[in-house]
PDB file of C-alpha atoms in Angstrom:
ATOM      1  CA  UNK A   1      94.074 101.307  80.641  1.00  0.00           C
ATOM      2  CA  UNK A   2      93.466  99.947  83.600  1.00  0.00           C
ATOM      3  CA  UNK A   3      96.080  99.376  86.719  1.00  0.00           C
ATOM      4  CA  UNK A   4      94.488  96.357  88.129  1.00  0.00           C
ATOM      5  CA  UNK A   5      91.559  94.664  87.940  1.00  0.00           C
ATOM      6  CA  UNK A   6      89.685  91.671  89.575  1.00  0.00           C
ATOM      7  CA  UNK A   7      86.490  89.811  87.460  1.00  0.00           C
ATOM      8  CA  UNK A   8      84.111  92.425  88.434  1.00  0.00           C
ATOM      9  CA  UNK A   9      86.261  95.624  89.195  1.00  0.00           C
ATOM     10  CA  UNK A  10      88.906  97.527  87.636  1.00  0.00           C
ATOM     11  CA  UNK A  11      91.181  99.934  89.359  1.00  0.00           C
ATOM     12  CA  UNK A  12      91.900 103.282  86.921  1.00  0.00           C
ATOM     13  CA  UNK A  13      93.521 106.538  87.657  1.00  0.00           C
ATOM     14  CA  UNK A  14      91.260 109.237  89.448  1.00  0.00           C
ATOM     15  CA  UNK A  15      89.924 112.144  87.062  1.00  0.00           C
ATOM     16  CA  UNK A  16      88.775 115.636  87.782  1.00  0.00           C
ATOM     17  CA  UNK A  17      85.409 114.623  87.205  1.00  0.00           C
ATOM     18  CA  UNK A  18      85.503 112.233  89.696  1.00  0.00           C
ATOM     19  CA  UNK A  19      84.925 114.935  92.010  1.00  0.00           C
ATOM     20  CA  UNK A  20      81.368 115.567  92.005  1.00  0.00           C
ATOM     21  CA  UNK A  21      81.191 111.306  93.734  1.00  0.00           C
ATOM     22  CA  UNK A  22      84.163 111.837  96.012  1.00  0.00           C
ATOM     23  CA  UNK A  23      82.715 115.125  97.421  1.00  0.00           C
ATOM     24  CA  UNK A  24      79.035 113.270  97.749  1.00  0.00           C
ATOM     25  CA  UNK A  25      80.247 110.410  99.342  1.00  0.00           C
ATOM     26  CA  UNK A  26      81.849 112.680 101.610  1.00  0.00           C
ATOM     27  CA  UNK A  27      79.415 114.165 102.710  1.00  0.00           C
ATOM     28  CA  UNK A  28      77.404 111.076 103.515  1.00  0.00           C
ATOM     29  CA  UNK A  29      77.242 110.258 107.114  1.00  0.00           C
ATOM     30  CA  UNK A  30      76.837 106.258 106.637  1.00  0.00           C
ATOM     31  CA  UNK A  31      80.113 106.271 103.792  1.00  0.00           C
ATOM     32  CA  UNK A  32      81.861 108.516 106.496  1.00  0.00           C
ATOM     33  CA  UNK A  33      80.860 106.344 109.607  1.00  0.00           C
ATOM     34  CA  UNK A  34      83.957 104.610 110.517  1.00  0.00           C
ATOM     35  CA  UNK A  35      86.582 107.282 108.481  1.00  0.00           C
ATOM     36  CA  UNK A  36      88.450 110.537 109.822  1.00  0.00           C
ATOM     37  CA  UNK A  37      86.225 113.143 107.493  1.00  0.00           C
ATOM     38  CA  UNK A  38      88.197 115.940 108.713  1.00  0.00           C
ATOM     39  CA  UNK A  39      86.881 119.093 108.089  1.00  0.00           C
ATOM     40  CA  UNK A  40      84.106 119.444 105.233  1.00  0.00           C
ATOM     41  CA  UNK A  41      84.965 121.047 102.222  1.00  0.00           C
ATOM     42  CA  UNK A  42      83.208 123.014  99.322  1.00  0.00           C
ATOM     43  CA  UNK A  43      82.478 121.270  95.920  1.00  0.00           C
ATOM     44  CA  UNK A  44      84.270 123.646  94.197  1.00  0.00           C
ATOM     45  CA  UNK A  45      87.415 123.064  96.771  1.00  0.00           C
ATOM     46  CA  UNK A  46      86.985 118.985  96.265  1.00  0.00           C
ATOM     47  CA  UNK A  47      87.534 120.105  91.996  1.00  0.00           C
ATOM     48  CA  UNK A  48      90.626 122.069  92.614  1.00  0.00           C
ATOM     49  CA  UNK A  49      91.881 119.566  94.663  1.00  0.00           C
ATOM     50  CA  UNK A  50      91.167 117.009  92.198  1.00  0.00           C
ATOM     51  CA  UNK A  51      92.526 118.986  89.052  1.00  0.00           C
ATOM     52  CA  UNK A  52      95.650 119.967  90.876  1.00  0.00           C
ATOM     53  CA  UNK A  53      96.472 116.651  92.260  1.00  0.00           C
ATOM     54  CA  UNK A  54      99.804 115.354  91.810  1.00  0.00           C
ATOM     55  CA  UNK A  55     100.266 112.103  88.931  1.00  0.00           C
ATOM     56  CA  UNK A  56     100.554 108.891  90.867  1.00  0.00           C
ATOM     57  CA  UNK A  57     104.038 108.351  91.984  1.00  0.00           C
ATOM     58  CA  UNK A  58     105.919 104.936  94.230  1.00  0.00           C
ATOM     59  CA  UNK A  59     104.944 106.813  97.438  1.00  0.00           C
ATOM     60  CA  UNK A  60     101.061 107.824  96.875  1.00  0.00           C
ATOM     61  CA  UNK A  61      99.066 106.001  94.153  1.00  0.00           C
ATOM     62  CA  UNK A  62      95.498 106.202  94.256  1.00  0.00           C
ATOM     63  CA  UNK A  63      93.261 104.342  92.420  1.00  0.00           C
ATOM     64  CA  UNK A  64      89.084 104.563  91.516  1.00  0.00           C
ATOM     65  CA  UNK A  65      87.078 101.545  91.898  1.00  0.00           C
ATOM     66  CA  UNK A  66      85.295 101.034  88.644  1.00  0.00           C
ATOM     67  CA  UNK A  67      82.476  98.120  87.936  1.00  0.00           C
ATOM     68  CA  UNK A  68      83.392  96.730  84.832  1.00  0.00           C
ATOM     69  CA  UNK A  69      79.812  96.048  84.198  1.00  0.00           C
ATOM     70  CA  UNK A  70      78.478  99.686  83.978  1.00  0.00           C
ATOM     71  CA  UNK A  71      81.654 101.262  84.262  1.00  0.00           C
ATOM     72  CA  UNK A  72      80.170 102.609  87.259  1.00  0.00           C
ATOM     73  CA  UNK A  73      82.949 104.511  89.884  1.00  0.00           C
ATOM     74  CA  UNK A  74      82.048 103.240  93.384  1.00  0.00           C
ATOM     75  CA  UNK A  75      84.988 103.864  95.559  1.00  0.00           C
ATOM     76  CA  UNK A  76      88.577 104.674  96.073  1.00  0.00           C
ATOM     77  CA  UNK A  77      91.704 102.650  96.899  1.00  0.00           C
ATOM     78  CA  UNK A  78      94.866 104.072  97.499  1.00  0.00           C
ATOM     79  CA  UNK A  79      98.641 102.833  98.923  1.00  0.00           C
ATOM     80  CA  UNK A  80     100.263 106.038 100.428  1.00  0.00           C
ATOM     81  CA  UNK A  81     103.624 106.710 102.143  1.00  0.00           C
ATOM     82  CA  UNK A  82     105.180 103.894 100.731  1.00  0.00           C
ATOM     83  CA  UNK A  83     108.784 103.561 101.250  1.00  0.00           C
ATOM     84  CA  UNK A  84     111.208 101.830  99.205  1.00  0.00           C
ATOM     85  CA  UNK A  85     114.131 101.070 101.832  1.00  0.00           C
ATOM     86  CA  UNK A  86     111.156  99.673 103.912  1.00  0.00           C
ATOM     87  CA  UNK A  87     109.220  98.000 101.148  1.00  0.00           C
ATOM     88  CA  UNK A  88     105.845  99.210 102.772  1.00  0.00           C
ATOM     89  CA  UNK A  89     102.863 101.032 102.328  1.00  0.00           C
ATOM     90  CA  UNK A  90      99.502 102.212 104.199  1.00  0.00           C
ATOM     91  CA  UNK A  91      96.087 100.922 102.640  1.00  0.00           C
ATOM     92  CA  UNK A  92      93.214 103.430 102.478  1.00  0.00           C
ATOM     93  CA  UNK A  93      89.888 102.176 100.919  1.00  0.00           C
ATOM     94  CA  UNK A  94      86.190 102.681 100.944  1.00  0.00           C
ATOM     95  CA  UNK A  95      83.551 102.246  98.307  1.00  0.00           C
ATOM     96  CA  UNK A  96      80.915 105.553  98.698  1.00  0.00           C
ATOM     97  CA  UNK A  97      78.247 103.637  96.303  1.00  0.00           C
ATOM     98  CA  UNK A  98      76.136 102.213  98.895  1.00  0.00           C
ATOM     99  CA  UNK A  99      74.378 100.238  96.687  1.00  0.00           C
ATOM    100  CA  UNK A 100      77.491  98.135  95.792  1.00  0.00           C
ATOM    101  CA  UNK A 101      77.966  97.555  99.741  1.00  0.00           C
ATOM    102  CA  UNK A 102      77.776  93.959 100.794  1.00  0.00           C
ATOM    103  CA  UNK A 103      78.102  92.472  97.488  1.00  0.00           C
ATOM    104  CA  UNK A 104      81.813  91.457  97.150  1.00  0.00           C
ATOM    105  CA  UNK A 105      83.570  94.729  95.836  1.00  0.00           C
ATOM    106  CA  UNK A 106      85.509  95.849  98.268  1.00  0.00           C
ATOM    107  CA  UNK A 107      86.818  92.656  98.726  1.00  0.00           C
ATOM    108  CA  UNK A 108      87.669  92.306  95.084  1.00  0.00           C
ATOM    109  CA  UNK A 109      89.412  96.329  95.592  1.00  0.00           C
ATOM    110  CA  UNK A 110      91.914  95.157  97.980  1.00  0.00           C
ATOM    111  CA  UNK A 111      92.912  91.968  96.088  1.00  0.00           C
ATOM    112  CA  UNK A 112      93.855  94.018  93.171  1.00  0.00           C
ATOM    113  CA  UNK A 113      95.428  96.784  94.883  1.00  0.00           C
ATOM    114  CA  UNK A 114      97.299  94.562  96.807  1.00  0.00           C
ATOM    115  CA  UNK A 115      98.677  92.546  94.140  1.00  0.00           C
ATOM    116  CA  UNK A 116      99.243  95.570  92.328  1.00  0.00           C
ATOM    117  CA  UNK A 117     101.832  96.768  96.007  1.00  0.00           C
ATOM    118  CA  UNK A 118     103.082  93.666  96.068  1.00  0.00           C
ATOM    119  CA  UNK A 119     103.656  93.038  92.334  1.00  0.00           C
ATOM    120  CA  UNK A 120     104.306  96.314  90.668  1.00  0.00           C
ATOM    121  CA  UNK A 121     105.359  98.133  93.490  1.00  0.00           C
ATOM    122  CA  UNK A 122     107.908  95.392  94.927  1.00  0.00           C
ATOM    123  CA  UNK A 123     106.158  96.095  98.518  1.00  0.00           C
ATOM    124  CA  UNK A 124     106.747  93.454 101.196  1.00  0.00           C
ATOM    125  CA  UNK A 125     104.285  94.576 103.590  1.00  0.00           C
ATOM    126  CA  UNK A 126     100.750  96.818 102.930  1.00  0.00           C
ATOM    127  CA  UNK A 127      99.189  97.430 106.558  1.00  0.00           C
ATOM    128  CA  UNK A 128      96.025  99.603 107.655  1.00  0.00           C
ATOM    129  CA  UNK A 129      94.283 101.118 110.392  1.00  0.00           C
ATOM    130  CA  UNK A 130      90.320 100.371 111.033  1.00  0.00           C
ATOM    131  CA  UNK A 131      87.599 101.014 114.110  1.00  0.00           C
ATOM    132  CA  UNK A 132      87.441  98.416 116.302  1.00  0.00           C
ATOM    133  CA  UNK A 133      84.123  98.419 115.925  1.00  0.00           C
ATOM    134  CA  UNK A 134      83.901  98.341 111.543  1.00  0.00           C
ATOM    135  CA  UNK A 135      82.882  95.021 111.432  1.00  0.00           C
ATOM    136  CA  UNK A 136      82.551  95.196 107.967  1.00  0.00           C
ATOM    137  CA  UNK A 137      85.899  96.228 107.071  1.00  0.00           C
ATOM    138  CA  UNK A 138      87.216  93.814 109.591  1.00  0.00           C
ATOM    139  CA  UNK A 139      86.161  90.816 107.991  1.00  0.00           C
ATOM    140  CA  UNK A 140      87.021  92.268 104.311  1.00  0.00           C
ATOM    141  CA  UNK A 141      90.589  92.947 105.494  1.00  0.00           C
ATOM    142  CA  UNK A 142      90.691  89.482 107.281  1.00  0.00           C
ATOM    143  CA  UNK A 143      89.048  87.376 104.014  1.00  0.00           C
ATOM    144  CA  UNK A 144      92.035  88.710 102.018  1.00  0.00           C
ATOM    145  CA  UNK A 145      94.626  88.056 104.401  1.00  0.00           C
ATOM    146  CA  UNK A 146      95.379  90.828 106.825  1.00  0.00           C
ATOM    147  CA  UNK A 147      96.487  90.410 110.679  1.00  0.00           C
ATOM    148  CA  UNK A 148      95.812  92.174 113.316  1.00  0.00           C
ATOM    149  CA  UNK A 149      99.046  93.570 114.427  1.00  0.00           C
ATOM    150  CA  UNK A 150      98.490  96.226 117.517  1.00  0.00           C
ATOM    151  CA  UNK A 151      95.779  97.614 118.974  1.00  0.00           C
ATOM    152  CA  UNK A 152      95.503 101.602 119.543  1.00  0.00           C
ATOM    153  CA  UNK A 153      93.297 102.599 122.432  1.00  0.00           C
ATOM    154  CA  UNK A 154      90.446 104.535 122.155  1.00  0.00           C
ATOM    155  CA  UNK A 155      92.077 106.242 119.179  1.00  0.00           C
ATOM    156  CA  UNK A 156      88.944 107.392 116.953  1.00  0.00           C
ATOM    157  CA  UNK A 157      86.196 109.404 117.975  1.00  0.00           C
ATOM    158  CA  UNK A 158      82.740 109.651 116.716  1.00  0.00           C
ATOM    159  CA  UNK A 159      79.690 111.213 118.237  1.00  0.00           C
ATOM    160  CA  UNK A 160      80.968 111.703 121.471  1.00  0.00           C
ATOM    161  CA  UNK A 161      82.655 108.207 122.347  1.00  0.00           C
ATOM    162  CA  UNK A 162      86.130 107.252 121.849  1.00  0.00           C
ATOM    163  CA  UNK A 163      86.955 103.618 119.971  1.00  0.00           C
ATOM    164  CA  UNK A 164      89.595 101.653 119.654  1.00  0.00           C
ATOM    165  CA  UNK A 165      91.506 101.286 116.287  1.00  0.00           C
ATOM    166  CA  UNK A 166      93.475  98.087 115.184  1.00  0.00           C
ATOM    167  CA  UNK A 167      96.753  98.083 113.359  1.00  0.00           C
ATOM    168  CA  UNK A 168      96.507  95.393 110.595  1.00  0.00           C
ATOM    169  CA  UNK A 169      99.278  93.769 108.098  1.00  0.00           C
ATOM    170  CA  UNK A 170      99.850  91.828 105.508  1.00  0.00           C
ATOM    171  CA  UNK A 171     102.784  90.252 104.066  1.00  0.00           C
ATOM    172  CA  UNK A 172     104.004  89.593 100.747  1.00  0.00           C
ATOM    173  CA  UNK A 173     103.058  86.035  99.927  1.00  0.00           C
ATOM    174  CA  UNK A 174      99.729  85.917 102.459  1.00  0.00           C
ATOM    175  CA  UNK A 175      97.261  87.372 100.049  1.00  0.00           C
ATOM    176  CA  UNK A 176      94.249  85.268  99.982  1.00  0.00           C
TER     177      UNK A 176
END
């Protein structure tokens, strides 16, 4: 069953075998572009991780973005370090299936993960962080309703330059 879902998308629980996609897209230098990829790790490290992964709990819930259509996995979506007294939650998300870029997805993603904070979860604010200079993700996060909030200074490196990052939120009740 699925968590959430949108006309086109449905969000479902992650499953070992979603590995194999999470380690490719990974490892792809236009997915990782505007994302922290840390340090690289194995495929067999990315399964281990994946079949040892803690169940879904209030304070980190992750979520695969499925196409209802081909029941095709094209991305992840995940609300992490939530906190109950506070009533809010940090928004990761990024769909690896470049094919499915540009074409509405994404968009659809964080309106079902954020009704899914704000609804199930009882959240009353969901906030990110994103590159200044991800357009992309910009106007996603601003088409369903997130602010900017703050602005951290050259905050995220890539290739040699440093960029800045902004703080975004969004309250209970402002989801477009």
């Amino acid at each position: 069953m699925a968590a959430a879902s949108g006309t086109r998308i449905r969000l479902r629980a992650m499953e070992p075998g979603d590995a194999d996609d999470l380690w490719r897209w990974n490892h792809d230098p236009d997915v990782m572009r505007w994302m922290n990829d840390g340090y690289g790790s194995s495929l067999a490290q990315t399964r281990r991780r994946m079949e040892s992964r803690e169940p879904n709990s209030y304070r980190d819930v992750l979520f695969g973005v499925e196409v209802v259509a081909d029941r095709k996995l094209i991305g992840i979506v995940r609300l992490r370090d939530a906190e109950p007294e506070l009533g809010c939650a940090e928004l990761d998300i990024y769909l690896g299936e470049k094919s499915y870029w540009g074409q509405g997805y994404a968009t659809e993603a964080m309106r079902a993960m954020c009704r899914y904070g704000f609804d199930k979860m009882r959240l009353h604010r969901i906030f990110l962080s994103v590159v200044a200079e991800n357009h992309a993700a910009r106007h996603v996060y601003e088409k369903v309703g997130f602010v900017e909030e703050g602005r951290l200074r050259e905050a995220f490196r890539r290739d040699g330059s440093w960029y800045d990052m902004f703080i975004m939120g969004l309250l209970e009740g402002e989801l477009r």
